[in-house]
Backbone as JSON, one array per atom type, in Angstrom:
{
  "sequence": "XXXXXXXXXXXXXXXXXXXXXXXXXXXXXXXXXXXXXXXXXXXXXXXXXXXXXXXXXXXXXXXXXXXXXXXXXXXXXXXXXXXXXXXXXXXXXXXXXXXXXXXXXXXXXXXXXXXXXXXXXXXXXXXXXXXXXXXXXXXX",
  "N": [[-42.7, 3.77, 45.7], [-44.65, 1.32, 46.4], [-45.06, -1.75, 48.18], [-46.98, -4.78, 49.09], [-47.74, -5.77, 52.39], [-48.17, -8.35, 54.76], [-50.09, -8.41, 57.58], [-50.39, -10.07, 60.48], [-52.48, -11.23, 63.07], [-51.74, -12.76, 66.12], [-52.35, -14.75, 68.74], [-51.06, -14.48, 71.82], [-49.82, -17.03, 73.06], [-48.32, -20.21, 73.83], [-47.01, -21.9, 70.91], [-48.71, -20.68, 69.02], [-47.82, -18.96, 67.06], [-45.88, -20.89, 65.72], [-47.96, -22.23, 64.46], [-48.63, -20.48, 62.54], [-46.58, -20.18, 61.26], [-46.58, -22.99, 59.99], [-48.83, -23.05, 58.48], [-48.09, -21.65, 56.29], [-45.9, -23.25, 55.41], [-47.36, -25.47, 54.68], [-49.03, -24.47, 52.39], [-47.13, -23.48, 50.7], [-45.93, -20.98, 50.91], [-43.55, -18.87, 50.63], [-41.63, -16.72, 53.37], [-40.16, -13.76, 52.92], [-39.58, -11.85, 54.76], [-39.62, -10.76, 57.83], [-41.38, -9.39, 61.01], [-41.67, -9.55, 64.11], [-43.7, -8.8, 66.94], [-45.1, -8.2, 70.25], [-47.64, -7.88, 72.6], [-49.77, -7.8, 75.52], [-51.95, -10.02, 75.21], [-52.01, -10.34, 72.4], [-49.97, -10.8, 69.52], [-48.27, -9.05, 66.58], [-47.53, -10.17, 63.48], [-45.45, -8.95, 61.11], [-45.16, -9.56, 57.6], [-43.32, -10.02, 54.52], [-44.4, -11.84, 51.92], [-44.06, -14.44, 49.62], [-46.57, -14.77, 48.06], [-49.12, -12.95, 48.63], [-51.87, -12.68, 48.48], [-52.56, -15.29, 48.36], [-51.34, -16.25, 50.83], [-52.76, -14.77, 52.67], [-55.43, -15.58, 52.46], [-55.08, -18.43, 53.17], [-54.39, -18.25, 55.67], [-56.83, -17.35, 56.77], [-58.34, -19.55, 56.33], [-57.45, -20.83, 58.35], [-57.81, -20.01, 60.88], [-56.63, -17.56, 61.59], [-56.61, -14.05, 61.83], [-55.99, -11.39, 59.47], [-54.2, -8.6, 57.81], [-53.73, -6.73, 55.12], [-51.36, -4.21, 54.0], [-49.81, -1.43, 52.78], [-46.25, -0.9, 52.36], [-43.01, 0.59, 51.86], [-40.41, -0.66, 50.26], [-36.85, 0.03, 50.53], [-34.07, 0.28, 49.23], [-30.99, 0.69, 50.38], [-27.4, 1.55, 50.87], [-25.01, -0.64, 51.98], [-23.5, 0.77, 54.21], [-21.8, 2.83, 56.55], [-23.9, 5.07, 58.26], [-25.87, 5.59, 56.74], [-28.83, 4.65, 56.89], [-29.44, 6.48, 58.82], [-29.08, 8.75, 57.24], [-31.33, 8.64, 55.53], [-33.53, 8.63, 57.3], [-33.11, 10.99, 58.43], [-33.56, 12.99, 56.33], [-36.41, 12.52, 55.98], [-37.36, 13.2, 58.67], [-36.41, 15.88, 58.4], [-38.42, 16.69, 56.83], [-40.64, 16.55, 58.38], [-41.98, 14.15, 58.82], [-42.91, 11.58, 60.42], [-41.65, 8.06, 61.36], [-43.01, 5.13, 61.49], [-42.36, 2.68, 61.8], [-39.7, -0.19, 61.12], [-38.17, -2.61, 59.72], [-35.96, -5.23, 58.81], [-34.83, -6.06, 55.59], [-34.03, -9.27, 54.23], [-31.96, -9.11, 51.73], [-29.34, -9.71, 49.96], [-26.2, -8.26, 49.66], [-27.05, -5.71, 49.88], [-28.14, -3.14, 52.36], [-30.74, -3.38, 52.75], [-34.34, -2.0, 53.99], [-37.75, -2.0, 55.21], [-40.48, -0.06, 55.3], [-42.45, 1.89, 57.51], [-44.4, 5.06, 57.38], [-45.87, 7.78, 58.79], [-46.91, 9.41, 56.96], [-47.02, 8.35, 53.77], [-47.02, 9.05, 50.93], [-45.93, 11.41, 50.8], [-43.4, 10.87, 52.13], [-42.79, 8.6, 50.13], [-41.67, 10.4, 47.91], [-39.66, 11.86, 49.19], [-37.92, 10.0, 49.54], [-37.48, 8.83, 47.36], [-35.91, 10.46, 46.09], [-33.1, 10.23, 46.47], [-32.65, 7.33, 46.74], [-33.58, 4.23, 45.59], [-36.44, 1.71, 45.2], [-37.53, -1.49, 46.04], [-39.55, -3.58, 43.72], [-42.73, -5.1, 43.73], [-42.41, -7.62, 42.37], [-39.67, -7.93, 42.12], [-39.08, -8.13, 44.93], [-40.21, -10.56, 45.5], [-38.44, -12.46, 44.18], [-36.03, -12.49, 46.28]],
  "CA": [[-43.17, 2.37, 45.19], [-45.4, 0.58, 47.6], [-45.26, -3.36, 48.26], [-47.69, -5.39, 50.07], [-47.2, -6.36, 53.78], [-49.37, -8.89, 55.54], [-50.17, -8.42, 59.23], [-51.03, -11.34, 61.3], [-52.6, -10.98, 64.5], [-51.21, -14.08, 66.76], [-52.65, -14.88, 70.12], [-50.06, -14.58, 72.42], [-49.79, -18.24, 73.6], [-47.39, -21.03, 73.09], [-46.99, -22.78, 69.7], [-49.28, -20.02, 67.9], [-46.64, -18.46, 66.01], [-45.55, -22.12, 64.98], [-48.82, -22.71, 63.67], [-48.69, -19.74, 61.27], [-45.14, -20.9, 59.92], [-46.94, -24.16, 59.47], [-49.58, -22.91, 57.25], [-47.24, -20.98, 55.23], [-45.22, -24.43, 54.76], [-48.36, -26.49, 54.06], [-49.6, -23.89, 51.74], [-46.0, -23.42, 49.71], [-45.8, -19.63, 50.72], [-42.32, -18.11, 51.48], [-41.33, -15.48, 54.08], [-39.07, -13.02, 52.63], [-39.15, -10.59, 55.77], [-40.78, -10.99, 59.29], [-41.4, -8.66, 62.26], [-42.68, -9.96, 65.26], [-43.67, -7.75, 67.97], [-46.13, -8.69, 71.11], [-48.34, -7.11, 73.85], [-49.92, -8.8, 76.62], [-52.48, -10.9, 74.73], [-51.69, -10.62, 71.17], [-48.52, -10.37, 68.71], [-48.37, -9.15, 65.17], [-46.22, -10.79, 62.6], [-45.58, -8.02, 59.83], [-44.55, -10.1, 56.72], [-43.27, -9.98, 53.43], [-44.35, -13.28, 51.38], [-44.34, -14.95, 48.13], [-47.78, -14.38, 47.69], [-49.59, -12.29, 49.83], [-53.27, -13.07, 48.46], [-52.66, -16.8, 48.61], [-51.07, -16.16, 52.42], [-54.06, -13.92, 53.35], [-56.71, -16.81, 52.35], [-54.83, -19.53, 53.99], [-54.58, -18.07, 57.37], [-58.45, -17.09, 57.3], [-59.03, -20.89, 56.61], [-56.88, -21.65, 59.29], [-58.77, -19.24, 61.7], [-56.0, -16.54, 61.84], [-57.18, -12.67, 61.28], [-54.58, -10.68, 58.91], [-54.9, -7.48, 57.04], [-53.15, -6.39, 54.1], [-51.34, -2.73, 53.78], [-48.76, -1.06, 51.74], [-45.41, -0.17, 52.76], [-42.09, 1.0, 51.06], [-39.19, -1.5, 50.67], [-36.07, 0.86, 50.09], [-32.39, -0.23, 48.89], [-29.86, 1.28, 51.12], [-26.2, 0.93, 50.45], [-24.49, -1.0, 52.85], [-22.57, 1.53, 54.85], [-22.15, 3.36, 57.99], [-24.77, 6.35, 58.36], [-26.91, 5.29, 55.37], [-30.16, 4.74, 57.5], [-29.32, 8.16, 59.4], [-29.27, 9.61, 56.29], [-32.51, 8.47, 55.03], [-34.28, 9.0, 58.32], [-32.87, 12.57, 58.55], [-34.46, 13.37, 55.33], [-37.9, 12.12, 56.46], [-37.48, 13.99, 59.77], [-36.19, 17.33, 57.97], [-39.74, 16.92, 55.96], [-41.57, 16.29, 59.24], [-42.41, 12.72, 58.51], [-42.76, 10.62, 61.49], [-41.34, 6.63, 61.02], [-43.84, 4.4, 62.46], [-41.73, 1.24, 62.35], [-38.96, -0.23, 60.4], [-37.86, -3.63, 59.75], [-34.96, -5.53, 57.86], [-35.37, -7.07, 54.36], [-33.03, -9.91, 53.37], [-31.34, -8.95, 50.3], [-28.03, -10.22, 49.92], [-25.19, -7.48, 50.16], [-27.8, -4.44, 50.16], [-28.69, -3.25, 53.67], [-32.26, -2.71, 52.36], [-35.34, -1.76, 54.76], [-39.09, -1.97, 54.86], [-40.49, 1.29, 56.25], [-43.85, 2.51, 57.1], [-44.35, 6.45, 57.95], [-47.21, 8.61, 59.24], [-47.1, 10.16, 55.72], [-46.46, 7.16, 52.95], [-46.95, 9.52, 50.05], [-44.72, 12.35, 51.1], [-42.29, 10.02, 51.96], [-42.25, 8.18, 49.1], [-41.28, 11.18, 47.12], [-38.47, 12.08, 49.65], [-36.67, 8.76, 49.75], [-37.16, 8.5, 45.95], [-34.74, 11.45, 45.3], [-31.73, 9.55, 47.08], [-32.81, 6.03, 46.87], [-34.22, 3.29, 44.74], [-37.14, 0.97, 45.77], [-38.01, -2.84, 45.32], [-40.86, -3.5, 43.45], [-43.19, -6.14, 44.05], [-42.0, -8.7, 41.19], [-38.22, -7.96, 42.61], [-39.24, -8.8, 46.24], [-40.59, -12.45, 45.34], [-37.33, -13.04, 44.04], [-35.22, -12.56, 46.95]],
  "C": [[-43.56, 1.84, 46.45], [-45.2, -1.24, 47.04], [-46.24, -3.56, 49.15], [-47.2, -6.38, 51.15], [-48.41, -6.71, 54.2], [-49.15, -8.85, 56.81], [-50.79, -9.08, 59.92], [-51.06, -11.12, 62.71], [-52.41, -12.54, 65.13], [-51.65, -14.03, 68.17], [-51.56, -15.14, 70.73], [-49.82, -15.76, 73.51], [-48.96, -19.41, 72.89], [-47.93, -21.67, 71.99], [-48.24, -21.98, 68.71], [-48.58, -19.58, 66.87], [-46.22, -19.79, 65.03], [-46.94, -22.47, 64.46], [-49.34, -21.86, 62.57], [-47.74, -20.05, 60.51], [-45.56, -22.4, 59.37], [-48.01, -24.09, 58.61], [-48.87, -22.54, 56.16], [-46.42, -22.24, 54.73], [-46.07, -25.29, 54.19], [-48.68, -25.96, 52.62], [-48.28, -23.44, 50.29], [-45.89, -21.75, 49.55], [-44.29, -19.49, 51.8], [-42.22, -16.9, 52.38], [-40.2, -14.96, 53.76], [-38.6, -12.19, 53.97], [-40.26, -11.08, 56.71], [-40.2, -10.05, 60.26], [-42.21, -9.01, 62.97], [-42.74, -9.26, 66.43], [-45.02, -8.49, 68.99], [-46.58, -7.59, 71.95], [-48.98, -8.35, 74.53], [-50.7, -10.14, 75.97], [-52.24, -11.14, 73.2], [-50.26, -10.1, 70.51], [-49.29, -9.94, 67.37], [-47.09, -9.15, 64.62], [-46.56, -9.42, 61.51], [-44.61, -8.91, 58.92], [-44.34, -9.52, 55.35], [-43.36, -11.2, 52.83], [-44.26, -13.32, 49.94], [-45.43, -14.53, 47.54], [-48.79, -14.0, 48.68], [-51.29, -12.7, 49.75], [-53.39, -14.49, 49.04], [-52.6, -17.19, 50.32], [-52.37, -16.0, 53.26], [-55.39, -15.14, 53.61], [-56.14, -18.09, 53.07], [-54.81, -19.42, 55.32], [-56.02, -17.97, 57.7], [-59.01, -18.63, 57.44], [-58.46, -21.69, 57.42], [-57.22, -20.8, 60.57], [-57.87, -18.17, 62.33], [-56.67, -15.28, 61.1], [-55.99, -11.99, 60.66], [-55.1, -9.5, 58.12], [-53.47, -7.01, 56.0], [-52.91, -4.81, 53.79], [-49.93, -2.81, 52.78], [-47.62, -0.43, 52.52], [-44.2, -0.02, 51.67], [-40.79, -0.12, 51.33], [-38.06, -0.73, 49.93], [-34.75, -0.05, 50.29], [-31.83, 1.03, 49.46], [-28.41, 0.43, 50.76], [-26.09, 0.4, 52.04], [-23.34, -0.25, 53.9], [-22.99, 2.5, 55.75], [-22.78, 4.97, 57.82], [-25.66, 6.17, 57.18], [-28.4, 5.41, 55.79], [-30.31, 6.03, 58.21], [-29.94, 9.1, 58.38], [-30.82, 9.9, 55.57], [-33.65, 9.04, 56.13], [-34.26, 10.6, 58.74], [-33.67, 13.2, 57.52], [-36.05, 13.32, 55.87], [-38.0, 13.18, 57.83], [-37.05, 15.23, 59.39], [-37.8, 17.71, 57.23], [-40.71, 16.85, 56.96], [-42.72, 15.12, 59.19], [-41.85, 11.88, 59.67], [-42.55, 8.91, 60.93], [-42.25, 5.83, 62.03], [-43.15, 3.12, 62.78], [-40.86, 0.97, 60.94], [-38.28, -1.6, 60.34], [-36.78, -4.14, 58.48], [-35.49, -6.15, 56.95], [-34.01, -7.73, 54.07], [-32.96, -9.47, 51.96], [-30.18, -8.91, 49.67], [-27.0, -9.0, 50.69], [-25.48, -6.37, 50.34], [-27.94, -4.48, 51.68], [-29.87, -2.3, 53.69], [-32.97, -2.8, 53.73], [-36.66, -1.76, 54.26], [-39.46, -0.81, 55.72], [-41.93, 1.75, 56.07], [-43.98, 3.93, 58.02], [-45.89, 6.88, 58.21], [-47.55, 9.27, 57.79], [-46.46, 9.34, 54.48], [-46.27, 8.18, 51.59], [-45.88, 10.38, 50.05], [-43.71, 11.61, 51.24], [-41.42, 9.2, 50.98], [-41.44, 9.08, 48.16], [-39.8, 11.7, 47.68], [-37.61, 11.22, 49.34], [-36.57, 8.86, 47.78], [-36.04, 9.45, 45.18], [-33.32, 10.87, 45.78], [-32.0, 8.06, 46.98], [-33.74, 5.29, 45.96], [-35.21, 1.98, 45.69], [-37.39, -0.62, 45.2], [-39.49, -2.87, 44.69], [-41.32, -4.95, 43.69], [-43.01, -7.32, 43.54], [-40.69, -9.05, 41.94], [-38.28, -8.58, 43.82], [-39.32, -10.23, 46.14], [-39.25, -12.98, 44.73], [-36.08, -13.22, 44.99], [-35.1, -13.84, 47.91]]
}
């Protein structure tokens, strides 16, 4: 099961990330999960937000480029080795992980994950784990 992820391209200059968070505040968009990485000139914020379409329009209206893609939000038990078990299953199926970041989900140790073969990964993950739906994500 896939959910929408918003990727925002942010110039690597003082104050630019705060401009993005200000847009979300002004438009009433809640950030549910966030990963921010940078390069020399630009950073990429990967976000799960309360209203992806509204967020993308608000960002565009304020001069920020963004794209929406799909990722999996996997529910994991909060126990030692659980992430290793999931990654091993993907590895055994010859699926490479592109990136992972944490999802605030109360007592569960959930993750957001993107692979190089999401359709195949979804089938493997679904055997032992469950996913958040788009509606469930918005209530976290």
